[in-house]
Every structure is written in C-alpha cells, then in structure tokens.
PDB file of C-alpha atoms in Angstrom:
ATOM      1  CA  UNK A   1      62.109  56.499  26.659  1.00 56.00           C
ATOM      2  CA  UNK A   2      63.424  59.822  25.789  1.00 61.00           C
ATOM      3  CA  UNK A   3      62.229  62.166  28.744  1.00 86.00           C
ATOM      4  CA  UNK A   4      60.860  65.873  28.595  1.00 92.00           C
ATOM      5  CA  UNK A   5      60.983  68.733  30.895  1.00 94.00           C
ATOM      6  CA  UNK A   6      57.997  71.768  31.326  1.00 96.00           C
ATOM      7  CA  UNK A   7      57.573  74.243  33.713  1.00 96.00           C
ATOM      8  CA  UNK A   8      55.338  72.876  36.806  1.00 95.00           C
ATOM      9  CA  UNK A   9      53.060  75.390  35.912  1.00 97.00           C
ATOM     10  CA  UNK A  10      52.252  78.801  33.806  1.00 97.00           C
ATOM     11  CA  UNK A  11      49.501  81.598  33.844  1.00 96.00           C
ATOM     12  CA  UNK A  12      48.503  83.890  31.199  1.00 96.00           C
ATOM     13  CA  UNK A  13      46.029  86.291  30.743  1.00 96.00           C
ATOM     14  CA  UNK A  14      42.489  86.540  28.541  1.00 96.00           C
ATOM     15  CA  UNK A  15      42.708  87.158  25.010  1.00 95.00           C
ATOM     16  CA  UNK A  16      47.025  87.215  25.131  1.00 96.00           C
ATOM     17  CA  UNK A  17      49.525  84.630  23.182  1.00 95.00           C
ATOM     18  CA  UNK A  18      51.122  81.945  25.802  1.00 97.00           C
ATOM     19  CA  UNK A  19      54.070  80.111  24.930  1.00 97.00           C
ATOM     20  CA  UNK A  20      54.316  76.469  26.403  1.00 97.00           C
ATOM     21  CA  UNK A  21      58.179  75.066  26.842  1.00 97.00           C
ATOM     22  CA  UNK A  22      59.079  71.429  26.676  1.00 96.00           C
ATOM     23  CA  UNK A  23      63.324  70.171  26.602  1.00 96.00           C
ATOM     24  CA  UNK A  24      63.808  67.315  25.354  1.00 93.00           C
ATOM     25  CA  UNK A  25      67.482  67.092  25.483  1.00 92.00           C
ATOM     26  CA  UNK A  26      67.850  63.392  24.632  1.00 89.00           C
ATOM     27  CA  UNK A  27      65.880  63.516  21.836  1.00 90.00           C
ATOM     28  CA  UNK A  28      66.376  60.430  18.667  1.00 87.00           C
ATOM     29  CA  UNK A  29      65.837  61.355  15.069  1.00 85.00           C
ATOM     30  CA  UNK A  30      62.938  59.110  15.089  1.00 81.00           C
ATOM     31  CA  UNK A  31      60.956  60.907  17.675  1.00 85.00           C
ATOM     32  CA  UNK A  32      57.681  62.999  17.327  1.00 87.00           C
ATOM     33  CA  UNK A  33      56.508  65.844  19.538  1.00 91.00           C
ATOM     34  CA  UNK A  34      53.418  65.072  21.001  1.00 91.00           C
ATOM     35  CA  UNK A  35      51.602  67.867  22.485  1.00 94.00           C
ATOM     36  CA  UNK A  36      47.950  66.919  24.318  1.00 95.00           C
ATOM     37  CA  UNK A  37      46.158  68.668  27.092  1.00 96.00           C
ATOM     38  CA  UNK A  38      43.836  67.624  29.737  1.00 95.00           C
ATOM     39  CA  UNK A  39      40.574  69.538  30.991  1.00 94.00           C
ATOM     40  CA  UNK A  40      39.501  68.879  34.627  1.00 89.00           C
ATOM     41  CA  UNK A  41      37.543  65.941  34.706  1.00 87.00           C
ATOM     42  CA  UNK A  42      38.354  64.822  31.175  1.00 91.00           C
ATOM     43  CA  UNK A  43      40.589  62.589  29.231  1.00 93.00           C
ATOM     44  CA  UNK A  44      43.283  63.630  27.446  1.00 94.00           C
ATOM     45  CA  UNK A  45      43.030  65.611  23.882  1.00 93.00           C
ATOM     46  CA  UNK A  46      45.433  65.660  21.152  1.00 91.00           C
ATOM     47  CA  UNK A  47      46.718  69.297  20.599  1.00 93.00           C
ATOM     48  CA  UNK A  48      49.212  69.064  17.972  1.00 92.00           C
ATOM     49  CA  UNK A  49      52.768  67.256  16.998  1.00 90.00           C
ATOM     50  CA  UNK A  50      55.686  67.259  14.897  1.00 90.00           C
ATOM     51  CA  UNK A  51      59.006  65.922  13.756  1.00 89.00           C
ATOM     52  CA  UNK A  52      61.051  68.774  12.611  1.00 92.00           C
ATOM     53  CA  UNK A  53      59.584  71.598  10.863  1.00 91.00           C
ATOM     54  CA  UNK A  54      57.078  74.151  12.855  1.00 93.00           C
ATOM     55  CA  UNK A  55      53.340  72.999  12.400  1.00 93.00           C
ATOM     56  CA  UNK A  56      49.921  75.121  12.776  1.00 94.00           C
ATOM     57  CA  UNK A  57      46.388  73.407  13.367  1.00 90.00           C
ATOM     58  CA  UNK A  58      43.192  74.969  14.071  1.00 88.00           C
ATOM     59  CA  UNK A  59      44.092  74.844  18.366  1.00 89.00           C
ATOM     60  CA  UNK A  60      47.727  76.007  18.346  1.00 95.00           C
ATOM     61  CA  UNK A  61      51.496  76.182  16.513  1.00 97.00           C
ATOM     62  CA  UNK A  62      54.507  74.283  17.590  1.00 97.00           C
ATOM     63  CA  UNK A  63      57.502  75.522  16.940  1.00 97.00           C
ATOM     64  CA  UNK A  64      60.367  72.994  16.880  1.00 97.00           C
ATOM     65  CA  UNK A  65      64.233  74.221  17.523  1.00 96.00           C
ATOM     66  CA  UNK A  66      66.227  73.720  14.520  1.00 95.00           C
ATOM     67  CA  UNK A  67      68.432  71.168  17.136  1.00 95.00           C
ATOM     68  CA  UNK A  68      65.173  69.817  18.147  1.00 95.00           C
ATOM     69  CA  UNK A  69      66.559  70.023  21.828  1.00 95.00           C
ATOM     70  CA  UNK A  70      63.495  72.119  22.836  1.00 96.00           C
ATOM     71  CA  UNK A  71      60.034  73.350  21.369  1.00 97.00           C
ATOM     72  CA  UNK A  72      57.252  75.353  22.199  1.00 97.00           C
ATOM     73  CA  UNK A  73      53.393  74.958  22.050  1.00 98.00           C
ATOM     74  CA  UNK A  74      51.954  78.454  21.111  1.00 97.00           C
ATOM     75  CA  UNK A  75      48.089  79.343  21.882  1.00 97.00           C
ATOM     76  CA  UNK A  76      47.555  82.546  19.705  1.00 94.00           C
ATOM     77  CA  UNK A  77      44.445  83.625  22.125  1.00 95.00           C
ATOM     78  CA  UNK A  78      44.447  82.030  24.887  1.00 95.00           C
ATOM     79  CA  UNK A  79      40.831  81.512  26.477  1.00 96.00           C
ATOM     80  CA  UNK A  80      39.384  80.270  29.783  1.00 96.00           C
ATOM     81  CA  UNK A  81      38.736  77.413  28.275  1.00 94.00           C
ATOM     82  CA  UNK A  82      42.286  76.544  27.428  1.00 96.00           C
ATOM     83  CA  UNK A  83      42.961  75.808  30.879  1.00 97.00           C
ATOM     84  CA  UNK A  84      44.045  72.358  31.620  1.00 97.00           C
ATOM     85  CA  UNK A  85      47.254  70.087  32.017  1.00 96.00           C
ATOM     86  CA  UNK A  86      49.424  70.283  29.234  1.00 97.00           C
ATOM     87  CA  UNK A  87      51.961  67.292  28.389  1.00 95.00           C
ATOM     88  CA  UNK A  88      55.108  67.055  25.931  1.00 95.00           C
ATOM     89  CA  UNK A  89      55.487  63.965  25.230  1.00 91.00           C
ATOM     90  CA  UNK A  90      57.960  62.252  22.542  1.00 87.00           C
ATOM     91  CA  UNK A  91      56.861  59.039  20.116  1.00 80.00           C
ATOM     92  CA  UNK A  92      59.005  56.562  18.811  1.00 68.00           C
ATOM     93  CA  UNK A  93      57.642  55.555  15.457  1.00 60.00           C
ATOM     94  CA  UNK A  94      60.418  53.188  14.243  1.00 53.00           C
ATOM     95  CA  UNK A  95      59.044  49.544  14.107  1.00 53.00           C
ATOM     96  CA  UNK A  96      59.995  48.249  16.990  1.00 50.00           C
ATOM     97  CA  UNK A  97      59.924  51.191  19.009  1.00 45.00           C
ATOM     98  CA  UNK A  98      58.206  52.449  21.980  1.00 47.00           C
ATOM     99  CA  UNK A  99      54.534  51.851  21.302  1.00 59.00           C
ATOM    100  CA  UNK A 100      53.431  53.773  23.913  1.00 67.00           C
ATOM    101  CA  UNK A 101      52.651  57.397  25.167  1.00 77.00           C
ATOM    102  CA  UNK A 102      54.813  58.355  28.332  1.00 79.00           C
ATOM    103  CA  UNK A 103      52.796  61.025  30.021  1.00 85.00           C
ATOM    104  CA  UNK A 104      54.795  62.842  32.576  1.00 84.00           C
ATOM    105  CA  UNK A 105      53.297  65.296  35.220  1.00 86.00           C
ATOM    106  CA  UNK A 106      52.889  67.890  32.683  1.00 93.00           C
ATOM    107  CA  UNK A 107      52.107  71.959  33.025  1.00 96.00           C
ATOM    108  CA  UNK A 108      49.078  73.294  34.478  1.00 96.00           C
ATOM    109  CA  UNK A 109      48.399  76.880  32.561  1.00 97.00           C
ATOM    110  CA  UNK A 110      45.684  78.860  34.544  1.00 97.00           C
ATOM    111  CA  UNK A 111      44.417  81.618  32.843  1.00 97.00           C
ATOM    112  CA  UNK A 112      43.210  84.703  34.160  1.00 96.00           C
ATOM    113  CA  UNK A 113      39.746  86.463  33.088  1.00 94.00           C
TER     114      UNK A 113
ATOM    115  CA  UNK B   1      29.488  61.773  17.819  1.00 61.00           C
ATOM    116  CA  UNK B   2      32.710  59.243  16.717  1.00 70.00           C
ATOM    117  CA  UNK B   3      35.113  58.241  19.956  1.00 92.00           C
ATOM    118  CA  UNK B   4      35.792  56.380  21.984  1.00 96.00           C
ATOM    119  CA  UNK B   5      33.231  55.031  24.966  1.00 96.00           C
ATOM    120  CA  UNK B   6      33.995  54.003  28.210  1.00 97.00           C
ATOM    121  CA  UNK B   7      31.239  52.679  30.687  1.00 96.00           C
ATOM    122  CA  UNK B   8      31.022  52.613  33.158  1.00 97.00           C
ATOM    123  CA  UNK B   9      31.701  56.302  34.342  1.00 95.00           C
ATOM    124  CA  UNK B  10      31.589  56.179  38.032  1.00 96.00           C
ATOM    125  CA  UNK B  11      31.935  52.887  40.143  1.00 96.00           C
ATOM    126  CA  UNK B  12      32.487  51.761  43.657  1.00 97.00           C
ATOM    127  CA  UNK B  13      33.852  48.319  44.649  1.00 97.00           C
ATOM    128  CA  UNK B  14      34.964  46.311  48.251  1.00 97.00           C
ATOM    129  CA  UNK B  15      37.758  45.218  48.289  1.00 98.00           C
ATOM    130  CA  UNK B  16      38.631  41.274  46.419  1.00 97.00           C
ATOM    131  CA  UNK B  17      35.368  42.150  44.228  1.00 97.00           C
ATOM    132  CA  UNK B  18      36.244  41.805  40.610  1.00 97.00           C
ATOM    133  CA  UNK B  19      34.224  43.842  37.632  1.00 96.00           C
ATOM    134  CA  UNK B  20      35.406  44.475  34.132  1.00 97.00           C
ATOM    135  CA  UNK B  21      35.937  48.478  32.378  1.00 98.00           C
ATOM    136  CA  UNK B  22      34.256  48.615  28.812  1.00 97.00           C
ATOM    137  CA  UNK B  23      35.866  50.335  25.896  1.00 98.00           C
ATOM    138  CA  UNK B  24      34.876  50.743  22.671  1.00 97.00           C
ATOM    139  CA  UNK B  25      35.969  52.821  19.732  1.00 96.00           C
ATOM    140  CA  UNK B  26      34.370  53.778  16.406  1.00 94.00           C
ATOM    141  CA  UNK B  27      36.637  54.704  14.337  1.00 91.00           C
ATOM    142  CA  UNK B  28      38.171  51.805  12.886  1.00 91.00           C
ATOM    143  CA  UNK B  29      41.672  52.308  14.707  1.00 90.00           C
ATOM    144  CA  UNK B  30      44.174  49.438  14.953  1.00 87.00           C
ATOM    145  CA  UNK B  31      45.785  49.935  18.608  1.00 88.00           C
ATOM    146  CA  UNK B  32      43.970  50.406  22.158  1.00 91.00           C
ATOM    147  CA  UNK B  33      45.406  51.210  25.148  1.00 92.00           C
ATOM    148  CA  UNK B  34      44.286  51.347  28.868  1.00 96.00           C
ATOM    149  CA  UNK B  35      46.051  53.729  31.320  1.00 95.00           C
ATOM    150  CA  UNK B  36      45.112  54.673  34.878  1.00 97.00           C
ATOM    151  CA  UNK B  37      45.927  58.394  36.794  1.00 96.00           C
ATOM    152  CA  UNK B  38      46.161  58.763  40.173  1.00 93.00           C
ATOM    153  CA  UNK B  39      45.533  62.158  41.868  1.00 84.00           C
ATOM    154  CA  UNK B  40      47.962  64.846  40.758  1.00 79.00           C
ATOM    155  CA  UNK B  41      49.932  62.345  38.437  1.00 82.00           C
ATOM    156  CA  UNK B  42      49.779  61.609  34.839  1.00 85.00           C
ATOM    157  CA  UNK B  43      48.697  58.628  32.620  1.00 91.00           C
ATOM    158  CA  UNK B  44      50.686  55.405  33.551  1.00 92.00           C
ATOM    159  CA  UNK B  45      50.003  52.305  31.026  1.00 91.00           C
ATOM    160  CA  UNK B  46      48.862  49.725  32.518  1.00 95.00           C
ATOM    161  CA  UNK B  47      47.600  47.209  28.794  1.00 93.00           C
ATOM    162  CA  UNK B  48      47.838  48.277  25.107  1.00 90.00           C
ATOM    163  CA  UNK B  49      46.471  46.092  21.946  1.00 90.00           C
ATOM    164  CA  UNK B  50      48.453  47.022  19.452  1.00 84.00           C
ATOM    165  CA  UNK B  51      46.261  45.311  16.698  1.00 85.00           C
ATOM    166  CA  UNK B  52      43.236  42.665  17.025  1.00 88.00           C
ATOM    167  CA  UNK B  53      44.121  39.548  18.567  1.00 88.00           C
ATOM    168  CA  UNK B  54      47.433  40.914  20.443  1.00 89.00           C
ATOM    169  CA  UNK B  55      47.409  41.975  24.034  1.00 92.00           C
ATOM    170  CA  UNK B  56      50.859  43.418  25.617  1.00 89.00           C
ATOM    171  CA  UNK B  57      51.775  44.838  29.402  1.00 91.00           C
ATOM    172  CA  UNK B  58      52.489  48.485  29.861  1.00 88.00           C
ATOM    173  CA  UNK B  59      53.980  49.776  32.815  1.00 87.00           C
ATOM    174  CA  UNK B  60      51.823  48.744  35.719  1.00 94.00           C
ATOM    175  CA  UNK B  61      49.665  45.343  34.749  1.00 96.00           C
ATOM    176  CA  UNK B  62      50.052  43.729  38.404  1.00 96.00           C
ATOM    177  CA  UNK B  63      46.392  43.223  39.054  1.00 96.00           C
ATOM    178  CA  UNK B  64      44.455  43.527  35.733  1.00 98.00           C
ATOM    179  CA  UNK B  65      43.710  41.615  32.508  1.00 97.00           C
ATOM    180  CA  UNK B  66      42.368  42.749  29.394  1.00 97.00           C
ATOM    181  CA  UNK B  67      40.444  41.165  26.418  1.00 97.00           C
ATOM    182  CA  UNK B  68      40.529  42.580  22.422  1.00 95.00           C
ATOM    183  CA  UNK B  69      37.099  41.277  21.896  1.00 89.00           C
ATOM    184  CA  UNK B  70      37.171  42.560  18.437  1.00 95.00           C
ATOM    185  CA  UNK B  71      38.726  45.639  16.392  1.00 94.00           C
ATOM    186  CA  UNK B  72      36.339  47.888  18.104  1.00 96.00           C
ATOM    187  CA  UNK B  73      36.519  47.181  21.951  1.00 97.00           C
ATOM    188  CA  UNK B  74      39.090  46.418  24.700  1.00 97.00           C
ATOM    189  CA  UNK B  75      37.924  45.708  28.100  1.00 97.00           C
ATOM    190  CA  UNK B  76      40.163  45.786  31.258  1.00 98.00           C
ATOM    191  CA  UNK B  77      39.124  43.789  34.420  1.00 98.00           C
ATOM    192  CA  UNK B  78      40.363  43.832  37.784  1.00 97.00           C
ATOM    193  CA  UNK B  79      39.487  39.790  39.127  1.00 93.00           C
ATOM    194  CA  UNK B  80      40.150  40.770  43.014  1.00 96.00           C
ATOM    195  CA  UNK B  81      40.654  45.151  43.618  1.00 96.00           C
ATOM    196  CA  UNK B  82      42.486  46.152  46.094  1.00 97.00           C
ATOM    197  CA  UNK B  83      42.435  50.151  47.447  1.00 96.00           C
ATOM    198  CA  UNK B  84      45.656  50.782  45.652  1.00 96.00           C
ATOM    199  CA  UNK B  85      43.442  50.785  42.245  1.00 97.00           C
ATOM    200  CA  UNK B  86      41.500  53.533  43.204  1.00 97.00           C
ATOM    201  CA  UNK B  87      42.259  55.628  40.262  1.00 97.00           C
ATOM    202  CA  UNK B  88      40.531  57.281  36.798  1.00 97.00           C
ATOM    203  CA  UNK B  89      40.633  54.916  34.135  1.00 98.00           C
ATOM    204  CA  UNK B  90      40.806  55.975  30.488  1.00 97.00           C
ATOM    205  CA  UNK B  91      40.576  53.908  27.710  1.00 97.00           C
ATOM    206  CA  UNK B  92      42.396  55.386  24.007  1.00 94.00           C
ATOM    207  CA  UNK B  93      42.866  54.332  20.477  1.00 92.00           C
ATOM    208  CA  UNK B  94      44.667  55.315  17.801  1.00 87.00           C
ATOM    209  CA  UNK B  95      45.290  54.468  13.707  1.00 81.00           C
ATOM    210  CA  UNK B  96      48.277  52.152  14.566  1.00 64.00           C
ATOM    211  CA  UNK B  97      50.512  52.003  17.495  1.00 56.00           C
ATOM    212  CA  UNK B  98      53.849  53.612  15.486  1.00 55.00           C
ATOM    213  CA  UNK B  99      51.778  55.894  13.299  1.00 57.00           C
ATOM    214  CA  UNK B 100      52.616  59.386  14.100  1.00 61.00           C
ATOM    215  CA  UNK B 101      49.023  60.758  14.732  1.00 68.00           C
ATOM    216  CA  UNK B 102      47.134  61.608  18.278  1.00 81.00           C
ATOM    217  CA  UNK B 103      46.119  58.806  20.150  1.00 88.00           C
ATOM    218  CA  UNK B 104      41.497  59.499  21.110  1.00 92.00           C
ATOM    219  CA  UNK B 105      40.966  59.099  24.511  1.00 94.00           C
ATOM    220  CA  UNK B 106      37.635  58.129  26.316  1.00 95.00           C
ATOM    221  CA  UNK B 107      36.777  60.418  29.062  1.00 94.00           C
ATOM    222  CA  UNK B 108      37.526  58.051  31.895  1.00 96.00           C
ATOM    223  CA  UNK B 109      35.652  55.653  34.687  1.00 97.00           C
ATOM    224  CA  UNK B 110      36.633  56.859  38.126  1.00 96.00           C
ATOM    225  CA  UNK B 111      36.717  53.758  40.036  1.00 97.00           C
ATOM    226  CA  UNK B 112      37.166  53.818  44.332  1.00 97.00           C
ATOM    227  CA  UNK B 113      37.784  50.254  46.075  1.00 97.00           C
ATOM    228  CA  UNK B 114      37.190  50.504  49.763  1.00 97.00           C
TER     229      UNK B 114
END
C-alpha cells in the first residue's frame, strides 16, 4: 500500500484558514486521496477526496499537486469543533486492488478559542 | 437518521468468554468492514465483506470471525477474548469496496477483556 506522511500534529486558531499536509511520494495513477477525520470518542468521518484536480465540499478543499506527490486539506474557518485526528489516506480503485482503507496515525489539529 | 449501527456500545468480558459485535447499515451499500483502534493508534482491519455472501481477512483476524448475515449487517465475534482485544471497535460500509467514495463508519463498541 502506497504510504502517506502528516505532521504529528498542528494548531490553529478560531475563525483562521488551516492548511493540513499529507506526502505521498509513492503515489500510483490509480490512487485516490482520502481525507477523513476523527472526533474524540467517535468513528471516523469522511472529509473529502480526490484523484487529480483540486475539489471543494461543504467541510473543506483539497488541493492536489500537479505531481500528485503531496496535497493539502484546507478548512476555510476553522472552528472548535474541527478538532479531531485527521488521516490521508490513499485508495486503490483498480479491480483487484487494495480494498481496504490504511489508516495511519494521522494529525491531531487543536484549535485554540 | 441513515448509518450505520453498532451495538453494543460499551462491553466488558473475562477472559475465554466469547460474545458477538452487531453491525448494521441502512443504506443499501455493497462492502462492510470491521476495524479495531487501540489507544493512540489508528484503524487496523481486522474483516471486510466486500459484497453479500463474501467474507475476507484484513490485517489482524487472529482471534475473530465474522458473518454477512445479509446486505445490511455484518457481525464480528470473538469465540474465546483474550486482554490483547481490548480495543474500540467500529464497524463501516461503503457503495462498493473499489468505488472511489467515503467509506460510513459506526461510532464504535469499546470493548475491555480482563
């Protein structure tokens, strides 16, 4: 499985943009960018993915290197309730690929009131 | 509110007691998948059904067995726990297991074997 590298852990502040950053050197044509996060005490939550170009949802952007060697998960404003555990994670979608989500240790983004 | 449902939430077991996690999901997705955390780690696979009627081992199935009883749940039993399967258990589906989209996870059964 193609592996991916964050920080440990960030902190941002009330109300201010954060930027997330993931590697993922080894990175196939065929792999997505899986973003989720994980509140204390919950499962984890889809946040957002992509293959190539940069992608905006309703909870954040990505934004996807033109190499695809690295991306970033952007939260616009970030809130007290966006702290959690996030994880990068890359999916195989070829048939007869890796079926499965490999979670890593992931980033723990505190944010400060 | 559609999910996926995992009971129990809490549980406490001795040691060579057996007891089977429930999981079901309503939202007609193909593939379900049972992972475990540990403190301070992430998700490890331990199970994933890919579709109904197929079962297949993740990462770490030493211990456990699981059943696709139908397209909606997936249960995971331990037949004799030990204290090294003290862990969170979370249950997740999603459309098909090499569709792009978000897997929908369950929020968890903590589970302590002493």
């Amino acid at each position: 499985d193609a592996k991916t590298t964050q920080p440990n852990s960030m902190e941002s502040n009330e109300e201010e943009p954060v930027h997330l950053p993931c590697n993922h050197s080894t990175i196939s044509g065929t792999d997505y960018i899986h973003w989720y996060r994980q509140l204390p005490s919950q499962g984890p939550e889809y946040v957002i993915h992509g293959l190539t170009s940069n992608v905006n949802n309703r909870m954040a952007s990505l934004a996807i290197a033109e190499d695809r060697k690295s991306s970033t998960l952007i939260l616009h404003r970030a809130t007290l309730r966006d702290a959690a555990v996030y994880y990068c994670i890359l999916r195989d979608v070829v048939q007869g690929g890796s079926e499965k989500l490999v979670f890593g240790k992931g980033m723990k983004l505190t944010v400060n009131p | 509110n559609a999910g996926v449902t995992q009971t129990p939430k809490f549980q406490v077991l001795k040691t060579g007691q057996s007891m089977t996690l429930q999981c079901a999901q309503d939202m007609n997705h193909n593939s379900m998948y049972w992972y475990r955390q540990d403190p301070g780690m992430g998700l490890r696979l331990i199970y994933y059904s890919a579709s109904e009627g197929t079962t297949d081992k993740g990462e770490v199935p030493n211990g456990y067995n699981v059943s696709r009883l139908n397209k909606r749940e997936f249960s995971l039993r331990l037949e004799s726990a030990a204290p090294s399967q003290t862990s969170v258990y979370f249950c997740a589906s999603s459309e098909a297991p090499q569709g792009p989209r978000g897997y929908t996870f369950g929020s968890g059964t903590r589970l302590t074997v002493v």
